[in-house]
PDB file of C-alpha atoms in Angstrom:
ATOM      1  CA  MET A   1      -2.006  11.052  25.492  1.00 69.00           C
ATOM      2  CA  LYS A   2      -3.260  14.534  24.798  1.00 92.00           C
ATOM      3  CA  TRP A   3      -1.592  17.399  26.685  1.00 95.00           C
ATOM      4  CA  ARG A   4      -4.734  18.327  28.680  1.00 94.00           C
ATOM      5  CA  ARG A   5      -5.247  14.746  29.853  1.00 96.00           C
ATOM      6  CA  LEU A   6      -1.568  14.562  30.882  1.00 96.00           C
ATOM      7  CA  ASN A   7      -1.938  17.957  32.603  1.00 97.00           C
ATOM      8  CA  ASN A   8      -4.954  16.732  34.570  1.00 97.00           C
ATOM      9  CA  VAL A   9      -3.332  13.443  35.566  1.00 97.00           C
ATOM     10  CA  LEU A  10      -0.159  15.197  36.760  1.00 97.00           C
ATOM     11  CA  HIS A  11      -2.190  17.874  38.564  1.00 98.00           C
ATOM     12  CA  ARG A  12      -4.228  15.203  40.350  1.00 97.00           C
ATOM     13  CA  ASP A  13      -1.274  12.997  41.308  1.00 98.00           C
ATOM     14  CA  VAL A  14       0.958  15.839  42.507  1.00 98.00           C
ATOM     15  CA  GLY A  15      -2.037  17.121  44.456  1.00 97.00           C
ATOM     16  CA  TYR A  16      -2.462  13.756  46.148  1.00 98.00           C
ATOM     17  CA  LEU A  17       1.230  13.747  47.084  1.00 97.00           C
ATOM     18  CA  ALA A  18       0.982  17.272  48.494  1.00 97.00           C
ATOM     19  CA  VAL A  19      -1.963  16.634  50.843  1.00 97.00           C
ATOM     20  CA  GLY A  20       0.142  15.882  53.938  1.00 97.00           C
ATOM     21  CA  LEU A  21       2.450  18.859  53.539  1.00 97.00           C
ATOM     22  CA  THR A  22      -0.469  21.146  52.668  1.00 97.00           C
ATOM     23  CA  LEU A  23      -2.128  20.203  55.949  1.00 97.00           C
ATOM     24  CA  VAL A  24       1.140  20.813  57.850  1.00 97.00           C
ATOM     25  CA  PHE A  25       1.701  24.222  56.283  1.00 97.00           C
ATOM     26  CA  GLY A  26      -1.991  25.181  56.387  1.00 97.00           C
ATOM     27  CA  VAL A  27      -2.565  24.392  60.068  1.00 97.00           C
ATOM     28  CA  SER A  28       0.754  25.850  61.197  1.00 97.00           C
ATOM     29  CA  GLY A  29       0.261  28.863  58.914  1.00 97.00           C
ATOM     30  CA  LEU A  30      -3.011  29.684  60.648  1.00 97.00           C
ATOM     31  CA  ALA A  31      -1.362  29.298  64.047  1.00 96.00           C
ATOM     32  CA  LEU A  32       1.701  31.368  63.127  1.00 96.00           C
ATOM     33  CA  ASN A  33      -0.347  34.158  61.530  1.00 96.00           C
ATOM     34  CA  HIS A  34      -1.769  34.977  64.948  1.00 96.00           C
ATOM     35  CA  ARG A  35       1.470  35.063  66.939  1.00 94.00           C
ATOM     36  CA  ALA A  36       0.538  38.523  68.217  1.00 95.00           C
ATOM     37  CA  ASP A  37      -2.456  37.010  70.024  1.00 96.00           C
ATOM     38  CA  TRP A  38      -0.891  33.836  71.438  1.00 94.00           C
ATOM     39  CA  ASN A  39       2.220  31.710  71.417  1.00 94.00           C
ATOM     40  CA  PRO A  40       1.437  28.950  68.909  1.00 96.00           C
ATOM     41  CA  SER A  41       4.479  26.839  69.789  1.00 95.00           C
ATOM     42  CA  TYR A  42       4.632  27.053  73.572  1.00 95.00           C
ATOM     43  CA  ARG A  43       2.200  27.048  76.444  1.00 96.00           C
ATOM     44  CA  GLN A  44       3.304  29.534  79.080  1.00 93.00           C
ATOM     45  CA  GLN A  45       2.380  29.218  82.737  1.00 95.00           C
ATOM     46  CA  LYS A  46       3.247  31.714  85.455  1.00 96.00           C
ATOM     47  CA  THR A  47       2.897  30.768  89.091  1.00 97.00           C
ATOM     48  CA  ALA A  48       3.833  32.499  92.335  1.00 98.00           C
ATOM     49  CA  LYS A  49       5.725  30.911  95.214  1.00 97.00           C
ATOM     50  CA  GLN A  50       7.080  32.126  98.480  1.00 98.00           C
ATOM     51  CA  ILE A  51      10.448  31.305 100.016  1.00 97.00           C
ATOM     52  CA  ALA A  52      12.352  32.857 102.894  1.00 97.00           C
ATOM     53  CA  PRO A  53      14.276  36.020 102.043  1.00 97.00           C
ATOM     54  CA  LEU A  54      17.738  35.197 100.667  1.00 96.00           C
ATOM     55  CA  THR A  55      20.570  35.819 103.120  1.00 95.00           C
ATOM     56  CA  ALA A  56      23.581  35.034 100.956  1.00 94.00           C
ATOM     57  CA  THR A  57      25.375  38.100  99.646  1.00 91.00           C
ATOM     58  CA  ASP A  58      26.988  36.751  96.484  1.00 94.00           C
ATOM     59  CA  ARG A  59      25.075  35.664  93.390  1.00 94.00           C
ATOM     60  CA  ASP A  60      26.204  32.025  93.418  1.00 95.00           C
ATOM     61  CA  GLY A  61      25.299  31.686  97.096  1.00 96.00           C
ATOM     62  CA  GLN A  62      21.879  33.218  96.433  1.00 96.00           C
ATOM     63  CA  VAL A  63      21.316  30.783  93.559  1.00 97.00           C
ATOM     64  CA  ARG A  64      22.169  27.787  95.748  1.00 96.00           C
ATOM     65  CA  GLU A  65      19.990  29.100  98.598  1.00 97.00           C
ATOM     66  CA  ALA A  66      17.020  29.805  96.322  1.00 97.00           C
ATOM     67  CA  LEU A  67      17.189  26.451  94.541  1.00 97.00           C
ATOM     68  CA  SER A  68      17.469  24.637  97.850  1.00 96.00           C
ATOM     69  CA  GLN A  69      14.384  26.392  99.223  1.00 97.00           C
ATOM     70  CA  LEU A  70      12.475  25.799  95.991  1.00 97.00           C
ATOM     71  CA  GLY A  71      13.467  22.116  95.981  1.00 96.00           C
ATOM     72  CA  VAL A  72      14.840  22.446  92.472  1.00 96.00           C
ATOM     73  CA  THR A  73      17.612  20.107  91.453  1.00 93.00           C
ATOM     74  CA  GLY A  74      19.773  20.357  88.384  1.00 92.00           C
ATOM     75  CA  GLU A  75      22.225  22.888  87.109  1.00 95.00           C
ATOM     76  CA  PRO A  76      20.743  26.184  85.883  1.00 97.00           C
ATOM     77  CA  ARG A  77      21.780  27.453  82.471  1.00 97.00           C
ATOM     78  CA  ASN A  78      22.456  30.900  83.867  1.00 97.00           C
ATOM     79  CA  ALA A  79      21.649  33.341  86.630  1.00 97.00           C
ATOM     80  CA  PHE A  80      21.339  37.100  86.439  1.00 95.00           C
ATOM     81  CA  ARG A  81      20.717  40.022  88.756  1.00 96.00           C
ATOM     82  CA  PRO A  82      18.985  42.727  86.704  1.00 96.00           C
ATOM     83  CA  ASP A  83      18.931  44.943  89.791  1.00 96.00           C
ATOM     84  CA  PRO A  84      20.052  44.643  93.456  1.00 94.00           C
ATOM     85  CA  GLN A  85      16.586  43.384  94.512  1.00 96.00           C
ATOM     86  CA  THR A  86      16.065  40.654  91.899  1.00 97.00           C
ATOM     87  CA  LEU A  87      17.676  37.330  91.088  1.00 97.00           C
ATOM     88  CA  GLN A  88      16.715  35.476  87.921  1.00 98.00           C
ATOM     89  CA  ILE A  89      17.630  31.821  87.490  1.00 98.00           C
ATOM     90  CA  PHE A  90      17.271  30.261  84.041  1.00 98.00           C
ATOM     91  CA  PHE A  91      16.643  26.608  83.228  1.00 97.00           C
ATOM     92  CA  GLU A  92      15.823  25.089  79.831  1.00 93.00           C
ATOM     93  CA  ASN A  93      12.076  25.851  79.936  1.00 93.00           C
ATOM     94  CA  THR A  94      11.669  27.586  83.293  1.00 97.00           C
ATOM     95  CA  THR A  95      12.754  30.931  84.709  1.00 97.00           C
ATOM     96  CA  TYR A  96      12.624  31.845  88.386  1.00 98.00           C
ATOM     97  CA  ALA A  97      12.431  35.555  89.209  1.00 98.00           C
ATOM     98  CA  ILE A  98      13.106  36.026  92.910  1.00 98.00           C
ATOM     99  CA  ASP A  99      12.619  39.186  94.921  1.00 97.00           C
ATOM    100  CA  ILE A 100      15.617  38.820  97.232  1.00 97.00           C
ATOM    101  CA  PRO A 101      14.406  40.854 100.266  1.00 96.00           C
ATOM    102  CA  THR A 102      10.885  39.362 100.383  1.00 97.00           C
ATOM    103  CA  GLY A 103      11.383  35.873  98.933  1.00 97.00           C
ATOM    104  CA  LYS A 104       8.537  36.242  96.434  1.00 98.00           C
ATOM    105  CA  VAL A 105       9.131  34.030  93.412  1.00 98.00           C
ATOM    106  CA  ILE A 106       7.532  34.139  89.980  1.00 98.00           C
ATOM    107  CA  VAL A 107       7.977  30.868  88.131  1.00 98.00           C
ATOM    108  CA  ASP A 108       7.635  31.274  84.372  1.00 97.00           C
ATOM    109  CA  ALA A 109       7.458  27.867  82.705  1.00 97.00           C
ATOM    110  CA  VAL A 110       6.996  27.195  79.005  1.00 95.00           C
ATOM    111  CA  ARG A 111       6.089  23.820  77.514  1.00 95.00           C
ATOM    112  CA  PRO A 112       5.847  22.932  73.839  1.00 96.00           C
ATOM    113  CA  ARG A 113       2.267  22.607  72.602  1.00 96.00           C
ATOM    114  CA  PRO A 114       1.656  19.026  71.494  1.00 96.00           C
ATOM    115  CA  VAL A 115       1.512  18.622  67.690  1.00 97.00           C
ATOM    116  CA  LEU A 116       1.464  22.387  67.006  1.00 96.00           C
ATOM    117  CA  PHE A 117       5.075  22.753  68.174  1.00 97.00           C
ATOM    118  CA  GLU A 118       6.256  20.127  65.691  1.00 97.00           C
ATOM    119  CA  LEU A 119       4.083  21.532  62.858  1.00 97.00           C
ATOM    120  CA  ASN A 120       5.412  25.039  63.493  1.00 97.00           C
ATOM    121  CA  GLN A 121       8.998  23.791  63.570  1.00 96.00           C
ATOM    122  CA  MET A 122       8.462  22.227  60.147  1.00 97.00           C
ATOM    123  CA  HIS A 123       6.761  25.375  58.840  1.00 96.00           C
ATOM    124  CA  LEU A 124       9.616  27.566  60.071  1.00 96.00           C
ATOM    125  CA  ASN A 125      12.247  25.126  58.751  1.00 95.00           C
ATOM    126  CA  ALA A 126      13.840  24.922  62.193  1.00 95.00           C
ATOM    127  CA  GLY A 127      15.383  21.561  61.428  1.00 91.00           C
ATOM    128  CA  LYS A 128      17.147  22.734  58.257  1.00 94.00           C
ATOM    129  CA  GLY A 129      19.053  19.959  56.446  1.00 95.00           C
ATOM    130  CA  VAL A 130      16.840  17.494  54.584  1.00 96.00           C
ATOM    131  CA  TRP A 131      13.698  19.402  55.592  1.00 96.00           C
ATOM    132  CA  THR A 132      14.876  22.355  53.472  1.00 97.00           C
ATOM    133  CA  PHE A 133      14.964  20.037  50.456  1.00 97.00           C
ATOM    134  CA  ILE A 134      11.496  18.623  51.255  1.00 97.00           C
ATOM    135  CA  ALA A 135      10.034  22.123  51.695  1.00 96.00           C
ATOM    136  CA  ASP A 136      11.617  23.257  48.424  1.00 97.00           C
ATOM    137  CA  VAL A 137      10.135  20.276  46.571  1.00 97.00           C
ATOM    138  CA  TYR A 138       6.767  21.098  48.131  1.00 97.00           C
ATOM    139  CA  ALA A 139       7.047  24.741  47.015  1.00 97.00           C
ATOM    140  CA  VAL A 140       7.809  23.615  43.453  1.00 98.00           C
ATOM    141  CA  ALA A 141       4.841  21.222  43.636  1.00 97.00           C
ATOM    142  CA  LEU A 142       2.565  24.129  44.661  1.00 97.00           C
ATOM    143  CA  ILE A 143       3.789  26.192  41.709  1.00 98.00           C
ATOM    144  CA  PHE A 144       3.235  23.218  39.428  1.00 98.00           C
ATOM    145  CA  MET A 145      -0.301  22.677  40.757  1.00 97.00           C
ATOM    146  CA  ALA A 146      -1.133  26.367  40.351  1.00 97.00           C
ATOM    147  CA  VAL A 147      -0.027  26.371  36.720  1.00 97.00           C
ATOM    148  CA  THR A 148      -1.574  23.018  35.795  1.00 97.00           C
ATOM    149  CA  GLY A 149      -4.753  23.888  37.725  1.00 96.00           C
ATOM    150  CA  VAL A 150      -5.382  26.758  35.348  1.00 96.00           C
ATOM    151  CA  PHE A 151      -5.764  24.272  32.496  1.00 96.00           C
ATOM    152  CA  VAL A 152      -7.770  21.494  34.176  1.00 96.00           C
ATOM    153  CA  LEU A 153     -11.147  22.653  32.892  1.00 95.00           C
ATOM    154  CA  ARG A 154     -12.016  24.058  29.516  1.00 92.00           C
ATOM    155  CA  GLY A 155     -14.977  25.927  28.123  1.00 93.00           C
ATOM    156  CA  LYS A 156     -16.985  28.506  30.009  1.00 95.00           C
ATOM    157  CA  THR A 157     -15.761  27.292  33.428  1.00 94.00           C
ATOM    158  CA  GLY A 158     -12.123  27.064  32.262  1.00 95.00           C
ATOM    159  CA  ILE A 159      -9.428  29.683  31.753  1.00 95.00           C
ATOM    160  CA  THR A 160     -11.218  31.141  28.737  1.00 94.00           C
ATOM    161  CA  GLY A 161     -14.391  31.749  30.772  1.00 95.00           C
ATOM    162  CA  ARG A 162     -15.106  32.123  34.460  1.00 95.00           C
ATOM    163  CA  GLY A 163     -11.646  30.790  35.297  1.00 95.00           C
ATOM    164  CA  ALA A 164     -10.030  33.893  33.764  1.00 96.00           C
ATOM    165  CA  TRP A 165     -11.916  36.137  36.163  1.00 96.00           C
ATOM    166  CA  LEU A 166     -11.074  33.999  39.164  1.00 96.00           C
ATOM    167  CA  VAL A 167      -7.387  33.761  38.200  1.00 96.00           C
ATOM    168  CA  THR A 168      -7.295  37.540  37.728  1.00 97.00           C
ATOM    169  CA  LEU A 169      -8.888  38.056  41.128  1.00 97.00           C
ATOM    170  CA  GLY A 170      -6.455  35.605  42.695  1.00 96.00           C
ATOM    171  CA  VAL A 171      -3.481  37.447  41.192  1.00 96.00           C
ATOM    172  CA  LEU A 172      -4.869  40.864  42.139  1.00 97.00           C
ATOM    173  CA  VAL A 173      -5.194  40.046  45.844  1.00 97.00           C
ATOM    174  CA  PRO A 174      -1.423  39.907  46.542  1.00 96.00           C
ATOM    175  CA  VAL A 175      -0.681  42.702  44.032  1.00 97.00           C
ATOM    176  CA  VAL A 176      -3.191  45.082  45.623  1.00 97.00           C
ATOM    177  CA  TYR A 177      -1.944  44.185  49.091  1.00 97.00           C
ATOM    178  CA  TRP A 178       1.675  44.761  48.000  1.00 97.00           C
ATOM    179  CA  VAL A 179       0.827  48.175  46.516  1.00 97.00           C
ATOM    180  CA  TRP A 180      -1.192  49.075  49.610  1.00 97.00           C
ATOM    181  CA  ALA A 181       1.655  47.995  51.896  1.00 96.00           C
ATOM    182  CA  MET A 182       4.120  50.159  49.950  1.00 95.00           C
ATOM    183  CA  LEU A 183       2.051  53.321  50.513  1.00 92.00           C
TER     184      LEU A 183
END
């Protein structure tokens, strides 16, 4: 088998194997690139509630009183008084901010976005362990496909023709950005 035929077969087959991971990293990459505009992993919902003003004077008593009035069961992860007027109660995905004298409550709840949360966790390597190995293999596969892709075609559309200009442009984009970012 000639080297170019072997190159093309390997490029094709590795490309087929990389489709799933490319979709994971592509979709989550788009979502994560715009973190300044939205939270790609969690859906946040703020609601207002009203309870009676808290009468307990100690923090633990205020927590019990507030949770009882809110009808919330379960043990909070923590509670905090950032100032004498406010009590914050933290649960896994929900925070209650209570104005002690008035009883106004802001409930800040976050829920993982279906599918996107899992894709983003994979993209950010949150799971570590075996996923680190899988992501490393994928990165090597991308490098392999980039190098073998250069030699797929020959002639005027290959690396000795139009392909040389496109490869040069593709290399210049990150180089120019890097130089620009350093200024």
